[in-house]
Amino acid sequence: MEFRMLGPLEAWHDGVPVPLGDQQQRFVLVVLLLNANKPVSTTRLTEIVWNGRETKPTLVRGYIKRLRDVVQDTGVTIETTPTGYLLRIGDDQLDTVRFERLRTEAADVRARDPRRAVELLREAAGLWRGTFLEDIDIDRVGGPEVVFPEESRPDVVGDLAELELETGDHRSARDRLRPLVRSDPAGQKHAELLMRALLAGGDQVGALRVFRSTRAALAELRMEPGPVLRNLAARAEHGEPPSSLPSRPGGFTGRAAELTAIETAAVAGRSAVWVSGAPGVGKTGLAVEAAHRLRDRFPDGQLLARLNGFTPGVVPASVGDALTELLVELGVPAEQIPATVGRKATLYQTTLWGTRTLIVLDNAATPEQIRPLLPEADGCLAVVTSRRMGDADTGDPVRLSPLSPEEAVELFHVLADPPRVRGRAATVAEIVKRCGYLPMPIRVTAALFRRHRGWPLEHLLHLLEESGPWGEDDGATAVRVSFQQLGEPQRAMFRLLGSLPGPDVGVTGGAALAGCDVGEARSLLDDLHEVSLLEEAAPERYLMLDPLKEFAGAEPAPRHALVRLLDFYLVTLAAAVGAAYPFDKAQLPATDRSSPVTPGFADAGAGLRWIVAERDNLVAAIRYAAQHDLPGHTWRLAVLLWRYFNTTSQFEDWIGTLELAWETVDPDDDYGQAHVLLRLATANDRRGQLAEALEFAARALPKWRRLGDPRGEAATLCALAIPTMELGKHDQAIAHLEAAREKYEQTEDRRGEAHALSMLGYLNEKHGNVAVALEQHLAAARMLREVGHVQGLAHAVNNLGTAQEKLGLFTDALASYTEAHGHAAEVEDHCVEAYALNNIANVHRRLGRFTQAVRYHDKAREVAANAPDADLQTQLYLDRGATALARGAHRDALSAAKSALDLAAGDGNRAYVAHAHHGIAKTLHAMGDHETAVTHWVTAETGFAALELPEAGEVRAERATLECACRFR
């Protein structure tokens, strides 16, 4: 006999359907099937099937007897156990077990035999005849410990379609995915696979239709398509995926064996290739050329990240910074990039999953820098370049030597003016020998020869011979000759760039460095680019290859030139921050420095774009200033960057630059120390280092008071209040916030006053003073409306709704949450947006509107996917669990509460831990598992009491009304 649950409940024996009796009998059978080969007690069976109603034992025995008659002589038996019954059945007699076995077998053989995996998954997908047990109330008969396979079905279809694409059967994948995408147009994974299948068949229009349908479905959930979908849409629209690769190196020649090695690794499914070699040997050129040649194999994108491993004067990129750069290139908005390196790495790997993406990791310092950047997703490849060799686990090794004499001659012929070198093989051979057979100096020499059309080859060779000594053909001679042919202004700019603190320079920064106007700087930089002494990194932005920078930096630039550049960065950063974050203007540190080439910023977007473009240069400038006894530049630049680093959660450089500022600021400079300590307090609080945050804020407060600066004092009081509150010392936090509010009022800082009031409202609400909290939230919202601070208003109105909800003002609460949602969506604050949607769901639950509640919980969950915030995710689980419990979906309620507990315990949020235990206790009580519930009741009450929260009394009162073990232990 075979039982089928992947669709309507059916039983077949010898090719004939078997009648299964009335609905109650079918319920009993399903409970036994869902617990196949495991005992089910009579009590449990009665609770599930008859929903706790008193039932005579003879009724259960009667149904069991009838079912035994059904399965008689079929290889299936129903055994009587000391406490109940056990249905004994073979694995092949239950379609759910066969389904899981086929999935497992397919996963086991996928890597070595993808076609066999396709066969197995096709058989697994074919077992489904509809939705799981579609004619049975599964919430009623399942029980909390049963795992249903419903969500596995789309996973199997997706895995199968992906394999069909890999094996070239894009038509089967297309036909299989279309109904799935029609039924769930917001499902991005399956939409991505369908777009890939359509593009493989040349149907760009169809792929764009899928993208637009999915985008519209996501828009209803206030979400945007992910980077993979956007890249596929770009391919459909423009024919090519987005790419951050530079253009192919002109005249690339030779390296056939090395290119073959990289291509072989790609075909074999390797995750990385490590290209090593001496400076100037052409590592980057080879990687870029290989990436361009492999574009068809990696259609979802080709990225390049510069890691500055051996760039003179530049600190190698940290793993966190490299991950941020790659995530931005992959289309993840900066504000959605997580704070910690671990979470960044997880998001990076998740974003790459399901794509075929090639990543060039250029100029790596060490294998440790590279390991978190290597793609784990099948179908992706990293090409690493470095002066040092990699380790065994960092990629297939490719070692570059200088070009062969023949390849070097060919490269010079391609790059120089061919008619002028035709028939001059011996002279060209001597020239490339003088270049050490290295591509970089050959390119520099060819560019010089091409620029001077009147020079014969002999003159070029004479200059190279005259320029020695040059070691053993290391190529420096070619650079020296090219440098000697420059005009004096170009030479001066070249030398200055050799001491550049950062990885690149914009035209305006070049003007500041050289002490000239922007037009002259643009001309000088273009001249250096023309003779291959600079590379164009982006429009109006240039970088110098490491060997050239080593040559140029042999003579350090004058100090006053670097101070001019730092002045430019300081003054321009202050202007950009003032434009990007206008409400911070009053607290920006003053400076008496100036720069004649500082640009203006028309709006917030222009200011932020400048900060993003110069970010690495600004961090490098802070480090340079700290190392060269320029404390004023060090601490001011670090403090000015705090808001950008805070909003984008770039903790490594935020903390690192502030620590440098603290180390270098003058001990007698209260003004500088107060600014640095305040921002160190904020950064450490965001990082979860609450004790350190308190210490920094406490040290800053007396300095602001000595300075007579009430704005700084108010900001520091808030910085004291937040970690104090998070440590559960709410009375102290309230005192700090009251003092801060008075200072903000004194300075007529309405935004700051509203911030302090909103936090006071939050704390009063937590302690049961809801009427007071309501007035404070109303006042905060009114102030923020007056000053036009939309993001702050979103927070305040959302908090206002919470107070209104607790007072039973549900209509007002819905209006507040809806307003908060609109404001949050306007400024793309996904965190508040998700909180507001979740709170709307909570109001619907309180009013008994469970369908609407579930819909808004789902919307909140979708929006929260764009906001990596552990507290938000925990709150969503808690409230989804509460709604599931209210509508009787006990299994879902328990799962949500346990997920909340896992998140809260991992994040150390004691209040959320107590709430999660409370949710688990209530759910287990509702399910009749009172023995297990007791521990959670006690833990919840103890946790709330330790934090002096009113929920402790609520839990005690709730337990006092119960008539089971939950009350008495």
Coordinates of N, CA and C in Angstrom, one line a residue, residues 567-706:
D567 N 44.3 70.4 4.3 CA 43.4 71.6 4.4 C 42.2 71.4 3.5
F568 N 42.5 71.0 2.2 CA 41.4 70.8 1.3 C 40.4 69.8 1.8
Y569 N 40.9 68.6 2.2 CA 40.1 67.6 2.7 C 39.2 68.1 3.9
L570 N 39.9 68.8 4.8 CA 39.2 69.2 6.1 C 38.1 70.2 5.7
V571 N 38.4 71.3 5.0 CA 37.4 72.3 4.7 C 36.3 71.7 3.8
T572 N 36.6 70.9 2.8 CA 35.6 70.4 1.9 C 34.7 69.4 2.7
L573 N 35.3 68.6 3.5 CA 34.5 67.6 4.3 C 33.5 68.3 5.2
A574 N 34.0 69.4 5.8 CA 33.0 70.2 6.7 C 31.9 70.7 5.8
A575 N 32.1 71.2 4.6 CA 31.1 71.7 3.8 C 30.2 70.5 3.3
A576 N 30.8 69.4 3.0 CA 30.0 68.2 2.5 C 29.1 67.7 3.6
V577 N 29.6 67.6 4.8 CA 28.8 67.1 6.0 C 27.7 68.1 6.3
G578 N 28.0 69.4 6.2 CA 26.9 70.4 6.4 C 25.8 70.3 5.4
A579 N 26.1 69.9 4.2 CA 25.1 69.7 3.2 C 24.4 68.4 3.3
A580 N 25.1 67.3 3.6 CA 24.5 66.0 3.7 C 23.7 65.8 4.9
Y581 N 24.2 66.4 6.1 CA 23.5 66.2 7.4 C 23.3 67.6 8.0
P582 N 22.3 68.4 7.4 CA 22.1 69.8 7.8 C 21.8 69.9 9.3
F583 N 21.2 69.0 10.0 CA 20.9 69.1 11.4 C 22.1 68.9 12.3
D584 N 23.2 68.5 11.7 CA 24.4 68.4 12.5 C 25.3 69.7 12.5
K585 N 24.9 70.7 11.7 CA 25.8 71.8 11.4 C 26.2 72.5 12.7
A586 N 25.3 72.7 13.7 CA 25.6 73.4 14.9 C 26.6 72.7 15.7
Q587 N 26.8 71.4 15.6 CA 27.7 70.7 16.4 C 29.0 70.3 15.7
L588 N 29.2 70.8 14.5 CA 30.5 70.6 13.7 C 31.6 71.3 14.4
P589 N 32.8 70.7 14.5 CA 33.9 71.4 15.1 C 34.4 72.6 14.2
A590 N 34.7 73.7 14.8 CA 35.2 74.8 14.1 C 36.6 74.6 13.6
T591 N 37.0 75.3 12.5 CA 38.4 75.3 12.0 C 38.7 76.6 11.4
D592 N 40.0 77.0 11.5 CA 40.5 78.2 10.9 C 41.3 77.9 9.6
R593 N 41.2 76.7 9.1 CA 41.9 76.4 7.9 C 41.1 76.8 6.7
S594 N 41.7 76.9 5.5 CA 41.0 77.3 4.3 C 41.6 76.6 3.1
S595 N 40.9 76.6 2.0 CA 41.4 76.0 0.8 C 40.7 76.7 -0.4
P596 N 41.5 77.3 -1.3 CA 40.9 78.0 -2.4 C 40.1 77.2 -3.4
V597 N 40.3 75.9 -3.4 CA 39.7 75.1 -4.5 C 38.5 74.2 -3.9
T598 N 38.1 74.5 -2.7 CA 36.9 73.8 -2.1 C 35.7 74.0 -2.9
P599 N 35.0 72.9 -3.4 CA 33.8 73.1 -4.2 C 32.6 73.4 -3.3
G600 N 31.5 73.8 -3.9 CA 30.2 74.0 -3.1 C 29.3 72.8 -3.4
F601 N 28.4 72.6 -2.5 CA 27.4 71.5 -2.6 C 26.0 72.0 -2.6
A602 N 25.3 71.7 -3.8 CA 24.0 72.3 -4.0 C 22.9 71.6 -3.1
D603 N 23.1 70.4 -2.7 CA 22.1 69.7 -1.9 C 22.8 68.6 -1.1
A604 N 22.0 67.9 -0.3 CA 22.5 66.8 0.5 C 23.1 65.7 -0.3
G605 N 22.5 65.3 -1.4 CA 23.0 64.3 -2.3 C 24.4 64.6 -2.8
A606 N 24.6 65.8 -3.2 CA 26.0 66.2 -3.7 C 27.0 66.1 -2.6
G607 N 26.6 66.5 -1.4 CA 27.6 66.4 -0.3 C 27.9 64.9 0.0
L608 N 26.9 64.1 0.1 CA 27.1 62.7 0.4 C 27.9 62.0 -0.7
R609 N 27.7 62.3 -2.0 CA 28.4 61.7 -3.1 C 29.9 62.0 -3.0
W610 N 30.2 63.2 -2.5 CA 31.7 63.6 -2.4 C 32.3 62.8 -1.3
I611 N 31.6 62.7 -0.1 CA 32.1 61.9 1.0 C 32.3 60.4 0.6
V612 N 31.4 59.8 -0.2 CA 31.6 58.5 -0.6 C 32.8 58.3 -1.5
A613 N 32.9 59.3 -2.5 CA 34.0 59.2 -3.5 C 35.4 59.3 -2.8
E614 N 35.4 60.2 -1.7 CA 36.7 60.5 -1.1 C 36.9 59.7 0.2
R615 N 36.0 58.8 0.5 CA 36.1 58.1 1.8 C 37.5 57.5 2.1
D616 N 38.0 56.7 1.2 CA 39.3 56.1 1.4 C 40.4 57.1 1.6
N617 N 40.4 58.2 0.8 CA 41.4 59.2 0.9 C 41.3 60.0 2.2
L618 N 40.0 60.1 2.7 CA 39.9 60.8 4.0 C 40.4 60.0 5.1
V619 N 40.2 58.7 5.1 CA 40.7 57.8 6.2 C 42.3 57.8 6.1
A620 N 42.8 57.8 4.9 CA 44.3 57.8 4.7 C 44.8 59.2 5.2
A621 N 44.1 60.3 4.9 CA 44.5 61.6 5.4 C 44.6 61.6 6.9
I622 N 43.6 61.0 7.6 CA 43.6 61.0 9.1 C 44.9 60.3 9.5
R623 N 45.2 59.1 8.9 CA 46.4 58.4 9.4 C 47.6 59.2 9.1
Y624 N 47.7 59.8 7.9 CA 48.9 60.6 7.6 C 49.1 61.7 8.6
A625 N 48.0 62.4 8.9 CA 48.0 63.6 9.9 C 48.5 63.1 11.2
A626 N 48.0 61.9 11.7 CA 48.4 61.4 13.0 C 49.9 61.0 13.0
Q627 N 50.4 60.6 11.9 CA 51.8 60.2 11.8 C 52.8 61.3 11.6
H628 N 52.2 62.5 11.2 CA 53.1 63.6 10.9 C 52.8 64.9 11.8
D629 N 52.4 64.6 13.0 CA 52.2 65.7 14.0 C 51.3 66.8 13.6
L630 N 50.1 66.4 13.1 CA 49.1 67.3 12.7 C 47.8 67.0 13.5
P631 N 47.8 67.2 14.8 CA 46.7 66.7 15.6 C 45.4 67.4 15.2
G632 N 45.4 68.7 14.9 CA 44.2 69.4 14.6 C 43.5 68.8 13.4
H633 N 44.2 68.5 12.3 CA 43.7 67.8 11.2 C 43.1 66.4 11.5
T634 N 43.9 65.7 12.4 CA 43.6 64.3 12.7 C 42.2 64.3 13.4
W635 N 42.0 65.0 14.5 CA 40.8 64.8 15.2 C 39.6 65.5 14.5
R636 N 39.8 66.6 13.8 CA 38.7 67.2 13.2 C 38.1 66.3 12.0
L637 N 39.0 65.8 11.2 CA 38.6 64.9 10.1 C 37.9 63.7 10.7
A638 N 38.4 63.1 11.8 CA 37.8 61.9 12.4 C 36.4 62.3 12.9
V639 N 36.2 63.4 13.6 CA 34.9 63.8 14.2 C 34.0 64.1 13.1
L640 N 34.4 64.8 12.0 CA 33.5 65.1 10.9 C 32.9 63.9 10.2
L641 N 33.7 62.8 10.2 CA 33.2 61.6 9.5 C 32.3 60.8 10.3
W642 N 32.0 61.1 11.6 CA 31.3 60.2 12.5 C 29.9 59.9 12.0
R643 N 29.2 60.9 11.5 CA 27.8 60.7 11.1 C 27.7 59.7 9.9
Y644 N 28.6 59.9 8.9 CA 28.6 59.0 7.7 C 28.9 57.6 8.1
F645 N 30.0 57.4 9.0 CA 30.3 56.1 9.4 C 29.2 55.5 10.2
N646 N 28.5 56.3 11.0 CA 27.4 55.8 11.9 C 26.2 55.3 11.0
T647 N 25.8 56.1 10.0 CA 24.6 55.8 9.2 C 24.9 54.6 8.3
T648 N 26.2 54.4 7.9 CA 26.5 53.3 7.1 C 27.1 52.1 7.8
S649 N 27.2 52.2 9.2 CA 27.7 51.1 10.1 C 29.1 50.7 9.7
Q650 N 30.0 51.6 9.4 CA 31.4 51.2 9.1 C 32.2 51.3 10.3
F651 N 32.1 50.3 11.2 CA 32.7 50.5 12.5 C 34.2 50.4 12.6
E652 N 34.8 49.6 11.7 CA 36.3 49.5 11.8 C 37.0 50.8 11.6
D653 N 36.7 51.5 10.6 CA 37.3 52.8 10.3 C 36.8 53.9 11.2
W654 N 35.5 53.8 11.6 CA 34.9 54.8 12.6 C 35.7 54.7 13.9
I655 N 35.8 53.5 14.5 CA 36.5 53.4 15.7 C 38.0 53.7 15.5
G656 N 38.6 53.1 14.5 CA 40.0 53.3 14.2 C 40.5 54.7 14.1
T657 N 39.7 55.5 13.3 CA 40.1 56.9 13.1 C 39.9 57.7 14.4
L658 N 38.8 57.4 15.2 CA 38.6 58.1 16.4 C 39.7 57.8 17.5
E659 N 40.1 56.5 17.5 CA 41.2 56.2 18.4 C 42.5 56.9 18.0
L660 N 42.8 57.0 16.7 CA 44.0 57.8 16.3 C 43.8 59.3 16.8
A661 N 42.6 59.8 16.6 CA 42.3 61.2 17.1 C 42.6 61.3 18.6
W662 N 42.2 60.3 19.4 CA 42.4 60.4 20.8 C 43.8 60.3 21.2
E663 N 44.6 59.5 20.4 CA 46.0 59.4 20.7 C 46.8 60.6 20.4
T664 N 46.3 61.4 19.5 CA 47.1 62.6 19.0 C 46.6 63.9 19.5
V665 N 45.4 64.0 19.9 CA 44.8 65.3 20.3 C 45.6 65.8 21.5
D666 N 45.8 67.1 21.6 CA 46.6 67.8 22.6 C 45.9 67.6 24.0
P667 N 46.6 67.1 25.0 CA 46.0 66.8 26.3 C 45.4 68.1 26.9
D668 N 45.9 69.3 26.5 CA 45.4 70.5 27.1 C 44.2 71.1 26.2
D669 N 43.9 70.4 25.1 CA 42.8 70.9 24.2 C 41.5 70.3 24.6
D670 N 40.8 71.0 25.5 CA 39.5 70.5 26.0 C 38.5 70.4 24.8
Y671 N 38.6 71.4 23.9 CA 37.6 71.4 22.8 C 37.8 70.2 21.9
G672 N 39.0 69.9 21.5 CA 39.2 68.7 20.7 C 38.9 67.4 21.5
Q673 N 39.3 67.3 22.7 CA 39.1 66.1 23.5 C 37.6 65.9 23.7
A674 N 36.8 66.9 24.0 CA 35.4 66.8 24.2 C 34.7 66.2 23.0
H675 N 35.1 66.7 21.8 CA 34.5 66.2 20.5 C 34.8 64.8 20.3
V676 N 36.1 64.4 20.5 CA 36.5 63.0 20.3 C 35.9 62.1 21.3
L677 N 35.9 62.4 22.5 CA 35.3 61.5 23.6 C 33.8 61.3 23.3
L678 N 33.1 62.4 22.9 CA 31.6 62.2 22.6 C 31.4 61.2 21.5
R679 N 32.2 61.3 20.4 CA 32.0 60.4 19.3 C 32.5 59.0 19.6
L680 N 33.5 58.9 20.4 CA 33.9 57.6 20.9 C 32.8 56.9 21.7
A681 N 32.1 57.7 22.5 CA 31.0 57.2 23.3 C 29.9 56.6 22.3
T682 N 29.5 57.4 21.3 CA 28.5 57.0 20.4 C 28.9 55.7 19.6
A683 N 30.2 55.7 19.2 CA 30.6 54.5 18.4 C 30.6 53.3 19.2
N684 N 31.1 53.4 20.5 CA 31.2 52.2 21.3 C 29.8 51.7 21.7
D685 N 28.8 52.6 21.9 CA 27.5 52.2 22.2 C 26.9 51.4 21.0
R686 N 27.1 51.9 19.8 CA 26.6 51.2 18.6 C 27.3 49.9 18.5
R687 N 28.5 49.7 18.9 CA 29.2 48.5 18.8 C 28.8 47.5 19.9
G688 N 28.1 48.0 20.9 CA 27.6 47.1 22.0 C 28.6 47.2 23.2
Q689 N 29.6 48.0 23.2 CA 30.6 48.1 24.3 C 30.0 49.2 25.3
L690 N 29.1 48.8 26.1 CA 28.3 49.8 26.9 C 29.2 50.4 28.0
A691 N 30.0 49.6 28.6 CA 30.8 50.2 29.7 C 31.8 51.2 29.1
E692 N 32.4 50.9 28.0 CA 33.3 51.9 27.4 C 32.6 53.1 26.9
A693 N 31.4 52.9 26.4 CA 30.6 54.1 26.0 C 30.3 55.0 27.2
L694 N 29.9 54.4 28.3 CA 29.7 55.2 29.5 C 30.9 56.0 30.0
E695 N 32.1 55.3 29.9 CA 33.3 55.9 30.4 C 33.7 57.1 29.5
F696 N 33.6 57.0 28.2 CA 33.9 58.1 27.3 C 33.0 59.2 27.5
A697 N 31.7 59.0 27.6 CA 30.7 60.1 27.7 C 30.9 60.8 29.1
A698 N 31.2 60.0 30.1 CA 31.5 60.6 31.5 C 32.7 61.5 31.4
R699 N 33.7 61.1 30.7 CA 34.9 62.0 30.6 C 34.7 63.2 29.7
A700 N 33.8 63.1 28.8 CA 33.5 64.2 27.9 C 32.7 65.3 28.6
L701 N 31.8 64.9 29.5 CA 30.8 65.9 30.1 C 31.5 67.0 30.8
P702 N 32.5 66.8 31.7 CA 33.0 68.0 32.4 C 33.8 68.9 31.4
K703 N 34.3 68.4 30.3 CA 35.0 69.2 29.4 C 34.1 70.2 28.7
W704 N 32.9 69.7 28.3 CA 31.9 70.5 27.7 C 31.4 71.6 28.6
R705 N 31.3 71.2 29.9 CA 30.9 72.2 30.9 C 31.9 73.3 31.1
R706 N 33.2 72.9 31.1 CA 34.3 73.9 31.3 C 34.3 74.8 30.1

